[in-house]
């Protein structure tokens, strides 16, 4: 079964997890009764696992995907970046995924480490990676690619970014997984623009649940330059932890109360955003599970995602 078979028929619903750094984190995610097994109970169409650019966490990434494949409850999708890798190295690693029964990938360039001007490898862009995978492996992989509704942070223009997205399709990519985007007007503009550009690939929308103040600001601004709408900024301001949410020991007297009310408002915001996305005619919702269960399960249920299946 391929994710494309599902996307051909109906909207998909999926999760993203990341490979924990510690053994305790691995046990919590992959152990018996752990987060993965709980997520299966929600019947996601697939679960993707992130990949450290340059293969920094490839062992743990493979371990997580091995568990998903072995359990056989859903499709496992690996993220994969070409940063710092040779063609031979990429071929070898991708063959390993296939040998482990993992035949779905998100083909990425990867974020360039600070100070780098190129990937330091044989391939320079995701467009090239998609072409290479098709050349070397034919149709063995279902290939997702990244799409940035606000334009990738380093793109010279939104038009250029869309042209490269079209190139990913022409090179053999199957579907799009989007960068997070809270600016719905921009998203609708982008969706119209990619369709006008001849990009027919299904669009699976990435949603980061808004659960934590620092994580939300960090995700928006540390790499991606995402616009935060006024309504989201208001939730942050009304629950601001003094002196700021990044400080480990804040002097705010009501830290716990503010965290809780931020989370409640953020969950409501996230559910509303999923409604808006679904009303745009997108092809799937991909929830960043952040290796948690309760909050994402609540969001998925309240947003009606469990009924898609
Ligand atoms: P590309 O598509 O190669 O684009 C990079 C830049 O180059 C863009 O500005 C684009 O406009 C431009 N460009 C593209 N093609 C060409 C071309 N042929 N010629 C000239 N310019 C070109 N990173 C990780 O390290 N690990 C992960 O697991 C991970 N998961 C992600 C999941 C999703 C859903 C998304 C959206 C991103 C993820 N990322 C991850 C981040 C991603 O690696 C970064 O956004 C990275 O900076 C760009 O990757 P890309 O595949 O979009 O690059």
Coordinates of C-alpha atoms and ligand atoms in Angstrom, one line a residue:
X1 CA 0.0 0.0 0.0
X2 CA 1.3 3.5 -0.9
X3 CA 0.3 6.8 0.6
X4 CA -0.6 7.7 -3.0
X5 CA -3.3 5.1 -3.1
X6 CA -4.9 6.8 -0.1
X7 CA -4.4 10.3 -1.4
X8 CA -6.1 9.2 -4.7
X9 CA -9.3 8.4 -2.8
X10 CA -9.6 10.7 0.2
X11 CA -7.9 13.1 2.5
X12 CA -5.1 11.5 4.5
X13 CA -4.3 12.0 8.2
X14 CA -0.8 11.4 9.5
X15 CA 1.7 12.1 12.3
X16 CA 5.3 13.2 12.4
X17 CA 7.7 12.1 15.2
X18 CA 11.4 12.7 15.8
X19 CA 14.1 10.3 16.9
X20 CA 14.7 10.9 20.6
X21 CA 18.3 11.7 21.6
X22 CA 18.3 9.5 24.8
X23 CA 17.5 5.9 25.6
X24 CA 14.7 7.1 28.0
X25 CA 13.2 9.1 25.1
X26 CA 13.4 6.1 22.8
X27 CA 11.7 3.8 25.3
X28 CA 8.9 6.4 25.8
X29 CA 8.4 6.5 22.0
X30 CA 9.1 3.0 20.9
X31 CA 8.7 0.9 24.0
X32 CA 5.8 -1.4 24.8
X33 CA 2.7 0.8 25.4
X34 CA 4.7 3.8 24.2
X35 CA 3.7 6.8 22.2
X36 CA 3.9 5.1 18.8
X37 CA 1.6 2.3 19.9
X38 CA -0.8 4.8 21.3
X39 CA -0.7 6.8 18.1
X40 CA -1.6 3.6 16.1
X41 CA -4.9 3.5 18.0
X42 CA -5.9 6.6 16.1
X43 CA -5.4 4.8 12.8
X44 CA -3.1 7.3 11.0
X45 CA -2.5 6.7 7.3
X46 CA 1.2 7.1 7.9
X47 CA 3.8 8.2 10.5
X48 CA 6.9 10.0 9.3
X49 CA 10.1 10.3 11.2
X50 CA 12.5 13.2 10.9
X51 CA 16.2 12.9 9.9
X52 CA 19.0 15.0 11.2
X53 CA 20.6 16.9 8.3
X54 CA 23.9 15.2 7.5
X55 CA 22.6 11.9 9.0
X56 CA 23.3 13.0 12.6
X57 CA 20.6 10.7 14.0
X58 CA 20.3 8.1 11.2
X59 CA 20.6 5.2 13.7
X60 CA 17.7 6.3 15.8
X61 CA 15.7 7.4 12.8
X62 CA 16.1 3.8 11.4
X63 CA 15.2 2.3 14.8
X64 CA 12.0 4.3 15.0
X65 CA 11.0 3.3 11.4
X66 CA 12.0 -0.3 12.0
X67 CA 9.5 -0.3 14.9
X68 CA 6.7 1.2 12.7
X69 CA 7.4 -1.3 9.9
X70 CA 7.6 -4.3 12.2
X71 CA 4.4 -3.3 14.0
X72 CA 2.6 -3.2 10.6
X73 CA -0.2 -0.8 11.8
X74 CA 0.6 2.0 9.5
X75 CA 3.0 3.2 6.7
X76 CA 6.4 4.4 7.8
X77 CA 7.9 7.4 6.0
X78 CA 11.4 8.5 6.5
X79 CA 12.6 12.1 6.0
X80 CA 15.9 12.2 4.2
X81 CA 18.4 15.0 3.5
X82 CA 21.2 15.2 1.0
X83 CA 23.4 17.5 3.0
X84 CA 27.0 16.5 3.2
X85 CA 26.5 13.2 1.4
X86 CA 27.9 11.7 -1.8
X87 CA 25.8 10.0 -4.4
X88 CA 27.3 6.6 -3.3
X89 CA 26.5 7.4 0.3
X90 CA 22.9 8.3 -0.6
X91 CA 22.5 5.2 -2.7
X92 CA 23.8 3.0 0.2
X93 CA 21.5 4.6 2.8
X94 CA 18.4 4.5 0.6
X95 CA 19.1 0.8 -0.2
X96 CA 19.3 0.2 3.6
X97 CA 15.8 1.8 4.0
X98 CA 14.5 -0.5 1.3
X99 CA 16.1 -3.5 2.8
X100 CA 14.3 -2.6 6.1
X101 CA 11.0 -2.4 4.3
X102 CA 10.8 1.4 4.2
X103 CA 9.8 2.6 0.8
X104 CA 8.4 6.0 1.5
X105 CA 10.6 9.1 1.8
X106 CA 10.4 12.9 2.2
X107 CA 13.2 14.0 -0.1
X108 CA 14.8 17.1 1.3
X109 CA 17.9 19.2 0.9
X110 CA 18.1 19.9 4.6
X111 CA 18.9 23.1 6.5
X112 CA 22.4 24.3 5.8
X113 CA 24.4 24.4 9.0
X114 CA 25.4 28.0 10.1
X115 CA 28.1 29.4 7.9
X116 CA 27.7 26.9 5.1
X117 CA 27.1 28.2 1.6
X118 CA 26.3 24.8 0.0
X119 CA 25.3 21.3 1.0
X120 CA 28.9 20.0 1.0
X121 CA 27.8 17.0 -0.9
X122 CA 27.2 15.8 -4.4
X123 CA 23.6 17.0 -4.6
X124 CA 22.7 20.6 -4.0
X125 CA 18.9 20.7 -4.0
X126 CA 15.9 18.5 -3.3
X127 CA 15.1 18.7 -7.1
X128 CA 18.4 16.9 -7.7
X129 CA 17.7 14.4 -5.0
X130 CA 14.3 13.4 -6.4
X131 CA 15.9 13.0 -9.9
X132 CA 18.7 10.9 -8.4
X133 CA 16.3 8.6 -6.5
X134 CA 14.2 8.0 -9.6
X135 CA 17.3 7.3 -11.7
X136 CA 18.7 4.8 -9.2
X137 CA 15.6 3.2 -7.7
X138 CA 12.9 3.7 -10.3
X139 CA 9.5 3.6 -8.6
X140 CA 10.6 1.7 -5.5
X141 CA 10.0 4.8 -3.3
X142 CA 6.9 6.9 -2.9
X143 CA 8.5 10.4 -2.8
X144 CA 7.1 13.4 -0.9
X145 CA 8.8 16.8 -1.2
X146 CA 8.7 19.9 0.9
X147 CA 6.5 22.9 -0.1
X148 CA 6.7 26.3 1.5
X149 CA 3.5 28.3 1.3
X150 CA 5.3 31.5 2.4
X151 CA 8.3 30.7 0.2
X152 CA 11.4 29.0 1.6
X153 CA 13.4 31.3 3.8
X154 CA 16.3 31.4 1.3
X155 CA 14.3 31.6 -1.9
X156 CA 14.9 34.6 -4.1
X157 CA 11.2 34.9 -4.8
X158 CA 8.0 33.0 -4.2
X159 CA 7.8 32.5 -8.0
X160 CA 11.2 30.9 -8.1
X161 CA 10.3 28.6 -5.2
X162 CA 7.1 27.5 -7.0
X163 CA 9.1 26.9 -10.2
X164 CA 11.5 24.6 -8.2
X165 CA 8.5 22.8 -6.7
X166 CA 7.2 22.2 -10.2
X167 CA 10.7 20.8 -11.1
X168 CA 10.4 18.4 -8.1
X169 CA 7.1 17.2 -9.7
X170 CA 8.7 16.9 -13.1
X171 CA 11.6 15.0 -11.7
X172 CA 9.2 12.4 -10.2
X173 CA 8.0 13.5 -6.8
X174 CA 4.6 12.2 -5.8
X175 CA 3.1 14.6 -3.2
X176 CA 3.9 17.7 -1.2
X177 CA 4.3 18.0 2.6
X178 CA 4.1 21.6 3.6
X179 CA 6.2 23.8 5.9
X180 CA 4.1 25.1 8.7
X181 CA 2.1 28.2 7.8
X182 CA -0.3 30.1 10.0
X183 CA -1.1 32.8 7.4
X184 CA -4.2 31.4 5.8
X185 CA -4.5 34.1 3.2
X186 CA -1.0 33.4 2.1
X187 CA -1.7 29.7 2.0
X188 CA -4.8 30.1 -0.2
X189 CA -2.7 32.4 -2.5
X190 CA 0.0 29.8 -2.7
X191 CA -2.4 26.9 -3.3
X192 CA -3.9 28.8 -6.3
X193 CA -0.5 29.8 -7.5
X194 CA 0.9 26.2 -7.5
X195 CA -2.2 24.9 -9.3
X196 CA -1.8 27.7 -11.9
X197 CA 1.8 26.7 -12.3
X198 CA 0.7 23.1 -13.3
X199 CA 1.6 21.5 -10.0
X200 CA -1.1 18.8 -9.5
X201 CA 0.7 16.9 -6.7
X202 CA -1.5 16.3 -3.6
X203 CA -0.9 18.8 -0.8
X204 CA -0.5 17.3 2.7
X205 CA -0.5 20.1 5.2
X206 CA 2.0 20.2 8.1
X207 CA 0.4 21.4 11.3
X208 CA 2.4 22.1 14.4
X209 CA 0.1 21.9 17.5
X210 CA 0.3 25.1 19.5
X211 CA 1.1 23.8 23.0
X212 CA 4.0 25.7 24.3
X213 CA 4.9 29.4 24.0
X214 CA 8.7 29.1 23.5
X215 CA 8.4 26.2 21.1
X216 CA 5.8 28.1 19.0
X217 CA 8.0 31.3 18.7
X218 CA 11.1 29.1 18.1
X219 CA 9.5 27.1 15.3
X220 CA 8.2 30.3 13.6
X221 CA 11.3 32.4 13.8
X222 CA 14.4 30.3 14.4
X223 CA 14.5 29.0 10.8
X224 CA 11.4 29.6 8.8
X225 CA 10.4 33.3 9.2
X226 CA 6.7 32.4 9.5
X227 CA 4.1 35.1 9.8
X228 CA 2.2 34.9 13.1
X229 CA -1.3 36.2 12.7
X230 CA -2.6 38.8 15.2
X231 CA -4.9 36.1 16.9
X232 CA -1.9 33.9 17.6
X233 CA 0.2 36.8 18.8
X234 CA -2.6 37.8 21.2
X235 CA -2.6 34.3 22.7
X236 CA 1.2 34.6 23.2
X237 CA 0.9 38.1 24.7
X238 CA -2.0 37.4 27.0
X239 CA -0.1 34.4 28.5
X240 CA 3.4 35.9 28.4
X241 CA 5.7 34.4 30.9
X242 CA 8.1 37.1 32.4
X243 CA 10.8 37.9 31.7
X244 CA 10.3 35.8 28.6
X245 CA 9.3 32.2 27.8
X246 CA 12.8 31.1 26.9
X247 CA 14.2 31.6 30.4
X248 CA 14.6 28.4 32.4
X249 CA 13.7 29.9 35.8
X250 CA 11.2 32.7 35.1
X251 CA 10.3 35.1 38.0
X252 CA 6.7 35.1 36.9
X253 CA 4.4 34.1 39.8
X254 CA 1.9 32.3 37.6
X255 CA 4.1 30.3 35.3
X256 CA 2.0 27.1 35.5
X257 CA -1.3 28.9 35.2
X258 CA -0.1 30.8 32.1
X259 CA 1.3 27.6 30.5
X260 CA -2.0 25.9 31.0
X261 CA -4.1 28.8 29.6
X262 CA -1.7 29.2 26.7
X263 CA -2.0 25.5 25.9
X264 CA -5.8 25.6 26.1
X265 CA -6.0 28.6 23.7
X266 CA -3.4 27.1 21.4
X267 CA -5.2 23.8 21.1
X268 CA -8.4 25.7 20.1
X269 CA -6.4 27.8 17.6
X270 CA -4.9 24.6 16.1
X271 CA -8.3 23.0 15.7
X272 CA -9.7 26.1 14.0
X273 CA -6.7 26.2 11.7
X274 CA -7.3 22.6 10.7
X275 CA -10.9 23.5 9.8
X276 CA -9.7 26.3 7.7
X277 CA -7.2 24.1 5.9
X278 CA -9.7 21.4 5.2
X279 CA -12.1 24.0 3.7
X280 CA -9.3 24.9 1.2
X281 CA -9.6 21.5 -0.4
X282 CA -6.2 20.2 0.7
X283 CA -5.4 16.5 0.5
X284 CA -4.2 15.7 3.9
X285 CA -3.4 16.8 7.4
X286 CA 0.1 15.9 8.8
X287 CA 0.2 16.6 12.6
X288 CA 3.6 17.1 14.2
X289 CA 3.0 14.8 17.1
X290 CA 6.1 16.1 18.9
X291 CA 6.4 12.6 20.4
X292 CA 3.3 13.2 22.5
X293 CA 0.0 11.5 22.5
X294 CA -2.8 13.0 24.7
X295 CA -2.8 16.6 23.2
X296 CA -2.5 15.5 19.5
X297 CA -5.1 12.8 20.1
X298 CA -7.5 15.4 21.4
X299 CA -6.8 17.8 18.5
X300 CA -7.2 15.0 15.9
X301 CA -10.5 13.9 17.5
X302 CA -12.0 17.4 17.9
X303 CA -10.9 18.4 14.4
X304 CA -12.7 15.3 13.0
X305 CA -9.6 13.8 11.5
X306 CA -10.4 10.4 13.0
X307 CA -13.4 10.2 10.7
X308 CA -11.4 10.6 7.5
X309 CA -10.6 6.9 7.5
Ligands
LIG1 P1 15.0 22.7 -1.7 O1 13.8 22.4 -2.3 O2 16.3 22.2 -2.3 O3 15.1 24.3 -1.6 C1 16.1 25.0 -0.9 C2 16.2 26.4 -1.5 O4 16.8 26.3 -2.8 C3 14.9 27.1 -1.7 O5 15.1 28.5 -1.4 C4 14.5 26.9 -3.1 O6 13.8 28.0 -3.7 C5 15.9 26.8 -3.8 N1 16.0 25.8 -4.9 C6 15.4 24.6 -4.9 N2 15.7 23.9 -6.0 C7 16.6 24.7 -6.7 C8 17.3 24.6 -7.9 N3 17.2 23.5 -8.6 N4 18.2 25.6 -8.2 C9 18.3 26.7 -7.5 N5 17.6 26.9 -6.3 C10 16.8 25.9 -5.9 N6 15.1 19.2 7.7 C11 15.9 18.3 8.3 O7 17.1 18.4 8.4 N7 15.3 17.1 8.7 C12 14.0 16.8 8.6 O8 13.5 15.7 8.9 C13 13.2 17.8 8.0 N8 11.9 17.6 7.8 C14 11.1 18.6 7.1 C15 9.7 18.3 6.9 C16 8.9 19.2 6.2 C17 7.5 18.9 5.9 C18 9.5 20.4 5.8 C19 8.7 21.4 5.0 C20 10.9 20.7 6.0 C21 11.7 19.8 6.7 N9 13.0 20.0 7.0 C22 13.8 19.0 7.6 C23 13.6 21.3 6.7 C24 14.2 21.4 5.3 O9 15.3 20.5 5.2 C25 14.6 22.8 5.1 O10 13.5 23.6 4.9 C26 15.7 23.1 4.0 O11 16.2 24.4 4.2 C27 15.2 23.1 2.6 O12 14.8 21.8 2.2 P2 14.0 21.6 0.8 O13 13.9 20.2 0.5 O14 12.8 22.5 0.8 O15 15.1 22.3 -0.2

